[in-house]
CSV table of C-alpha atoms and ligand atoms in Angstrom, one decimal:
chain,number,residue,atom,x,y,z
A,354,MET,CA,0.0,0.0,0.0
A,355,ALA,CA,1.3,3.5,-0.9
A,356,LYS,CA,2.3,5.7,2.1
A,357,LYS,CA,-0.4,8.1,3.1
A,358,THR,CA,0.5,11.8,2.7
A,359,ILE,CA,-0.9,14.9,4.4
A,360,LEU,CA,-3.4,15.2,1.5
A,361,ASP,CA,-4.8,11.7,2.3
A,362,PHE,CA,-5.3,12.8,5.9
A,363,GLN,CA,-7.1,16.0,4.8
A,364,ASN,CA,-9.3,13.8,2.6
A,365,MET,CA,-10.0,11.4,5.5
A,366,ILE,CA,-11.2,14.2,7.7
A,367,ARG,CA,-13.5,15.4,4.9
A,368,LEU,CA,-14.9,12.0,4.6
A,369,GLY,CA,-15.3,11.5,8.3
A,370,GLU,CA,-12.8,8.6,8.4
A,371,LYS,CA,-10.9,8.3,11.7
A,372,ILE,CA,-7.1,8.5,11.7
A,373,VAL,CA,-5.3,5.8,13.6
A,374,TYR,CA,-2.1,7.0,15.3
A,375,LEU,CA,0.3,5.2,17.7
A,376,THR,CA,3.7,5.7,19.0
A,377,ALA,CA,6.6,3.4,18.3
A,378,TYR,CA,10.3,3.6,19.1
A,379,ASP,CA,11.9,0.5,17.5
A,380,TYR,CA,12.0,-1.5,14.3
A,381,LEU,CA,9.9,-4.5,15.4
A,382,THR,CA,7.0,-2.5,16.9
A,383,ALA,CA,6.9,-0.3,13.8
A,384,LYS,CA,6.8,-3.3,11.6
A,385,MET,CA,3.8,-4.8,13.5
A,386,GLN,CA,2.0,-1.4,13.4
A,387,GLU,CA,2.4,-1.1,9.7
A,388,LYS,CA,1.2,-4.7,9.2
A,389,ALA,CA,-1.9,-3.8,11.4
A,390,GLY,CA,-2.7,-0.8,9.1
A,391,VAL,CA,-1.9,2.1,11.5
A,392,ASP,CA,-2.1,5.4,9.6
A,393,MET,CA,0.5,7.4,11.4
A,394,ILE,CA,3.4,6.6,13.8
A,395,LEU,CA,4.8,9.1,16.3
A,396,VAL,CA,8.3,8.5,17.4
A,397,GLY,CA,7.5,10.4,20.6
A,398,ASP,CA,10.0,11.8,23.1
A,399,SER,CA,8.1,9.6,25.4
A,400,LEU,CA,10.8,7.1,24.3
A,401,GLY,CA,12.7,8.7,27.2
A,402,MET,CA,10.4,6.9,29.7
A,403,VAL,CA,9.3,3.9,27.6
A,404,ALA,CA,12.5,2.9,25.9
A,405,LEU,CA,15.3,4.6,27.9
A,406,GLY,CA,14.0,4.4,31.4
A,407,TYR,CA,14.1,8.1,32.4
A,408,ASP,CA,11.5,9.7,34.7
A,409,THR,CA,10.7,12.5,32.2
A,410,THR,CA,11.2,13.4,28.6
A,411,PHE,CA,13.7,16.1,29.4
A,412,PRO,CA,16.9,14.1,28.9
A,413,VAL,CA,16.0,12.9,25.4
A,414,THR,CA,18.5,14.2,22.8
A,415,MET,CA,18.3,14.8,19.1
A,416,ASN,CA,20.7,11.8,18.6
A,417,ASP,CA,18.2,9.6,20.6
A,418,MET,CA,15.4,10.8,18.4
A,419,ILE,CA,17.3,10.3,15.1
A,420,ARG,CA,18.4,6.8,16.1
A,421,HIS,CA,14.9,5.7,17.1
A,422,CYS,CA,13.2,7.4,14.1
A,423,GLN,CA,15.6,5.6,11.8
A,424,ALA,CA,14.7,2.3,13.3
A,425,VAL,CA,11.0,3.0,13.1
A,426,ARG,CA,11.4,4.1,9.4
A,427,ARG,CA,13.1,0.8,8.6
A,428,GLY,CA,10.2,-1.1,10.3
A,429,ALA,CA,7.5,0.9,8.7
A,430,PRO,CA,8.7,2.2,5.3
A,431,ALA,CA,5.1,2.8,4.0
A,432,THR,CA,3.7,4.6,7.0
A,433,PHE,CA,3.6,8.4,7.7
A,434,VAL,CA,6.1,8.9,10.5
A,435,ILE,CA,6.2,11.9,12.8
A,436,GLY,CA,9.5,12.7,14.6
A,437,ASP,CA,9.1,14.5,18.0
A,438,MET,CA,11.3,17.4,18.6
A,439,PRO,CA,13.0,16.9,22.0
A,440,TYR,CA,13.3,19.4,24.8
A,441,MET,CA,15.5,22.4,23.9
A,442,SER,CA,15.8,21.3,20.2
A,443,TYR,CA,13.4,24.1,19.1
A,444,GLN,CA,12.8,26.5,22.0
A,445,ILE,CA,15.9,28.6,21.6
A,446,SER,CA,15.6,30.1,18.0
A,447,ASP,CA,13.9,29.6,14.7
A,448,GLU,CA,17.3,28.7,13.2
A,449,THR,CA,18.0,25.8,15.7
A,450,ALA,CA,14.4,24.7,15.3
A,451,ILE,CA,14.7,24.5,11.5
A,452,GLU,CA,18.1,22.8,11.7
A,453,ASN,CA,16.8,20.1,14.1
A,454,ALA,CA,13.5,19.6,12.2
A,455,GLY,CA,15.6,19.2,9.1
A,456,LYS,CA,17.7,16.5,10.7
A,457,LEU,CA,14.6,14.5,11.6
A,458,ILE,CA,13.5,14.6,8.0
A,459,LYS,CA,16.9,14.3,6.3
A,460,GLU,CA,18.8,11.9,8.6
A,461,ALA,CA,16.0,10.1,10.4
A,462,GLY,CA,13.5,9.7,7.6
A,463,ALA,CA,10.5,11.3,9.3
A,464,ASP,CA,7.7,12.7,7.2
A,465,CYS,CA,6.7,15.4,9.7
A,466,VAL,CA,7.9,16.8,13.0
A,467,LYS,CA,6.0,17.7,16.1
A,468,LEU,CA,6.6,20.3,18.8
A,469,GLU,CA,4.8,21.2,22.0
A,470,GLY,CA,3.1,24.5,23.0
A,471,GLY,CA,0.8,27.2,21.8
A,472,GLY,CA,2.4,30.4,22.9
A,473,PRO,CA,3.9,33.2,20.7
A,474,ARG,CA,7.4,31.7,20.7
A,475,ILE,CA,6.0,28.3,19.5
A,476,LEU,CA,3.9,30.0,16.8
A,477,ASP,CA,7.1,31.6,15.5
A,478,ARG,CA,8.8,28.2,15.4
A,479,ILE,CA,5.8,26.6,13.6
A,480,ARG,CA,5.9,29.4,11.0
A,481,ALA,CA,9.6,29.1,10.5
A,482,ILE,CA,9.6,25.3,10.2
A,483,ASN,CA,6.7,25.4,7.8
A,484,GLU,CA,8.3,28.1,5.7
A,485,ALA,CA,11.4,25.9,5.5
A,486,GLY,CA,9.2,23.3,3.7
A,487,ILE,CA,8.8,20.9,6.6
A,488,LEU,CA,5.4,19.5,7.7
A,489,VAL,CA,4.9,20.4,11.4
A,490,MET,CA,2.4,19.1,13.8
A,491,GLY,CA,1.4,21.2,16.9
A,492,HIS,CA,0.8,19.7,20.3
A,493,ILE,CA,-1.3,21.5,22.9
A,494,GLY,CA,-3.1,20.7,26.2
A,495,LEU,CA,-1.1,18.4,28.5
A,496,THR,CA,2.4,19.1,27.1
A,497,PRO,CA,5.0,17.1,29.1
A,498,GLN,CA,7.8,19.5,28.1
A,499,PHE,CA,5.9,22.2,30.1
A,500,MET,CA,5.5,19.9,33.1
A,501,GLY,CA,7.2,22.3,35.5
A,502,GLN,CA,4.8,25.1,34.6
A,503,ILE,CA,1.6,23.0,34.5
A,504,GLY,CA,2.5,21.3,37.7
A,505,GLY,CA,2.9,17.7,36.4
A,506,TYR,CA,1.0,15.3,34.2
A,507,LYS,CA,-2.4,17.0,34.7
A,508,ALA,CA,-5.4,17.3,32.5
A,509,GLN,CA,-5.7,20.8,30.9
A,510,GLY,CA,-8.6,23.0,29.8
A,511,LYS,CA,-10.9,22.0,32.7
A,512,THR,CA,-12.4,25.5,33.2
A,513,ALA,CA,-14.3,27.4,30.5
A,514,GLN,CA,-11.5,30.1,30.5
A,515,ALA,CA,-8.7,27.5,30.2
A,516,ALA,CA,-10.6,25.7,27.5
A,517,MET,CA,-11.0,29.0,25.5
A,518,ILE,CA,-7.2,29.5,25.7
A,519,LEU,CA,-6.6,26.1,24.1
A,520,ILE,CA,-9.3,26.6,21.4
A,521,ARG,CA,-7.7,29.9,20.5
A,522,GLN,CA,-4.2,28.4,20.5
A,523,ALA,CA,-5.4,25.7,18.1
A,524,LYS,CA,-6.6,28.3,15.7
A,525,LEU,CA,-3.4,30.3,15.9
A,526,LEU,CA,-1.3,27.1,15.3
A,527,GLU,CA,-3.3,26.3,12.2
A,528,GLU,CA,-2.9,29.9,11.0
A,529,ALA,CA,0.9,29.7,11.6
A,530,GLY,CA,1.1,26.7,9.3
A,531,ALA,CA,0.7,23.6,11.5
A,532,CYS,CA,-0.4,20.7,9.2
A,533,SER,CA,-2.2,19.0,12.1
A,534,ILE,CA,-2.5,19.4,15.9
A,535,LEU,CA,-2.3,16.8,18.6
A,536,VAL,CA,-4.5,17.7,21.6
A,537,GLU,CA,-3.6,15.9,24.8
A,538,GLY,CA,-5.3,15.4,28.2
A,539,VAL,CA,-8.4,17.7,27.9
A,540,PRO,CA,-12.1,17.1,28.4
A,541,ALA,CA,-14.0,15.7,25.4
A,542,ALA,CA,-15.9,19.1,25.1
A,543,VAL,CA,-12.6,20.8,24.5
A,544,GLY,CA,-11.5,18.2,21.9
A,545,LYS,CA,-14.8,18.7,20.2
A,546,ALA,CA,-14.7,22.5,20.1
A,547,ILE,CA,-11.2,22.5,18.7
A,548,THR,CA,-12.0,19.8,16.1
A,549,GLU,CA,-15.2,21.6,14.9
A,550,ARG,CA,-13.3,24.8,14.3
A,551,ALA,CA,-10.3,23.2,12.6
A,552,GLY,CA,-9.5,23.0,8.9
A,553,ILE,CA,-6.6,20.5,9.6
A,554,PRO,CA,-6.6,17.1,11.2
A,555,ILE,CA,-7.0,17.2,15.0
A,556,LEU,CA,-5.6,14.1,16.7
A,557,GLY,CA,-6.4,13.4,20.3
A,558,ILE,CA,-4.8,11.6,23.1
A,559,GLY,CA,-7.0,11.7,26.2
A,560,ALA,CA,-9.1,14.3,24.4
A,561,GLY,CA,-12.4,12.4,23.9
A,562,SER,CA,-14.0,10.8,20.9
A,563,PHE,CA,-14.7,13.8,18.7
A,564,THR,CA,-11.2,14.4,17.3
A,565,HIS,CA,-10.4,13.4,13.7
A,566,GLY,CA,-8.1,10.6,15.0
A,567,GLN,CA,-6.8,9.0,18.1
A,568,LEU,CA,-3.2,8.5,19.4
A,569,LEU,CA,-2.1,6.2,22.3
A,570,ILE,CA,1.4,5.4,23.5
A,571,TYR,CA,1.7,1.9,22.2
A,572,ALA,CA,3.4,0.6,25.4
A,573,ASP,CA,0.4,1.7,27.5
A,574,MET,CA,-2.2,0.1,25.3
A,575,VAL,CA,-0.5,-3.3,25.1
A,576,GLY,CA,0.2,-3.4,28.8
A,577,PHE,CA,4.0,-3.1,28.3
A,578,TYR,CA,4.8,0.0,30.3
A,579,ASP,CA,3.5,-0.3,33.8
A,580,ASN,CA,5.2,2.5,35.8
A,581,PHE,CA,2.1,4.7,35.3
A,582,THR,CA,-1.1,4.3,33.2
A,583,PRO,CA,-3.1,7.5,32.4
A,584,LYS,CA,-6.9,7.4,32.9
A,585,PHE,CA,-7.6,7.7,29.2
A,586,VAL,CA,-5.7,4.5,28.2
A,587,LYS,CA,-7.5,1.3,27.3
A,588,LYS,CA,-5.4,-1.8,27.5
A,589,TYR,CA,-5.8,-4.1,24.5
A,590,ALA,CA,-3.3,-6.7,25.7
A,591,GLN,CA,-1.2,-7.6,28.7
A,592,VAL,CA,2.1,-8.0,26.9
A,593,GLY,CA,4.2,-7.2,30.0
A,594,ASP,CA,2.6,-10.2,31.8
A,595,ILE,CA,3.2,-12.5,28.8
A,596,LEU,CA,6.8,-11.5,28.5
A,597,THR,CA,7.5,-11.8,32.3
A,598,THR,CA,5.9,-15.3,32.3
A,599,ALA,CA,8.1,-16.3,29.3
A,600,PHE,CA,11.3,-15.0,30.9
A,601,ARG,CA,10.4,-16.8,34.2
A,602,GLU,CA,9.8,-20.1,32.5
A,603,TYR,CA,13.0,-19.8,30.5
A,604,ALA,CA,15.0,-19.0,33.7
A,605,GLN,CA,13.5,-22.1,35.4
A,606,GLU,CA,14.2,-24.4,32.5
A,607,VAL,CA,17.8,-23.3,32.1
A,608,ARG,CA,18.3,-23.8,35.8
A,609,GLU,CA,16.7,-27.2,35.9
A,610,GLY,CA,18.4,-28.3,32.7
A,611,THR,CA,15.3,-28.8,30.6
A,612,PHE,CA,16.3,-26.2,28.1
A,613,PRO,CA,17.9,-26.7,25.6
A,614,LEU,CA,17.0,-30.2,24.5
A,615,ASN,CA,19.8,-31.5,22.4
A,616,ALA,CA,17.3,-33.4,20.1
A,617,GLU,CA,15.4,-30.2,19.4
A,618,HIS,CA,17.3,-27.0,20.0
A,619,THR,CA,20.9,-27.7,18.7
A,620,TYR,CA,22.6,-28.2,15.4
A,621,LYS,CA,23.1,-31.7,14.1
A,622,MET,CA,26.6,-33.2,13.4
A,623,PRO,CA,26.9,-36.4,11.3
A,624,GLU,CA,27.7,-39.5,13.4
A,625,GLU,CA,31.0,-40.1,11.6
A,626,GLU,CA,32.1,-36.6,12.4
A,627,ILE,CA,31.3,-37.1,16.1
A,628,GLN,CA,33.4,-40.3,16.1
A,629,GLU,CA,36.2,-38.5,14.3
A,630,LEU,CA,36.0,-35.6,16.8
A,631,ASN,CA,36.2,-38.1,19.7
A,632,LYS,CA,39.2,-39.7,18.2
A,633,LEU,CA,40.9,-36.3,17.7
A,634,LEU,CA,40.1,-35.3,21.3
A,635,THR,CA,41.6,-38.6,22.6
A,636,ASP,CA,44.7,-38.0,20.6
A,637,ASP,CA,44.9,-34.5,21.8
A,638,ASN,CA,44.6,-35.5,25.4
A,639,GLN,CA,47.4,-38.1,25.0
A,640,SER,CA,49.9,-35.7,23.4
B,1026,KIV,O1,6.2,11.8,23.2
B,1026,KIV,C1,5.0,11.4,23.0
B,1026,KIV,O2,4.8,10.2,22.8
B,1026,KIV,C2,4.0,12.4,22.9
B,1026,KIV,C3,2.7,11.9,23.5
B,1026,KIV,C4,2.7,11.9,24.9
B,1026,KIV,C5,1.6,12.6,22.9
B,1026,KIV,O3,4.2,13.5,22.6
């Protein structure tokens, strides 16, 4: 199947077709997601927690993002891939933002980049990246890179005033040239109001059912990442339990000597070669 482009996503929203969006950080997961028909893959800076074991996304570097985007691209060559811009890769200036966005496209093989925030500085970055010819997705609401200012991983837009700020930010991001916006951690009414007013695809994660598409962090929805599970996650599998059971059984069988079985799990050697080997070993011992 041909890779979907931003034009396909615009068409999907016109036709009322939902866009399916998941995160991935490695080759194998991306390969399975492409096989499953996922429309968009986000190589999120959530890889800091999910793949690298940090407590937050702050330590994630451009090199981390490039390496993981490359792996995802190899696993999903025919899927639209979004590379997340890590903390401090775009905040400082338009020039560094363009340079780093360009690396995600040129070196990492992403189709689009994503950055967080909806304030005036971020609008400038969106405008600059878009003018450099790079597709850029906005991200508003619960924005983990602003965790210090919003006081942790907390739902946003829960008062009418706060909701209006987000609804206006979405419009400004669209006007600045965002090709799409991810809305995270807001009440469904806010996701609905933003979507109804948008001319570009609005993707939601924890933003209710009215957005044009849905994103989940893949490791949450398959029960792989168990440090913390947000309220909006539905678990479609318990992969973590399956893997832990497999690792435990393997450990037990190695310890008790029931794995490997020489009849099943090793390479065969012709009988005459074994005899010859035994002879060589005997000669070797005698010399
Ligand atoms: O990094 C990521 O996976 C994200 C999601 C939390 C939306 O940006």
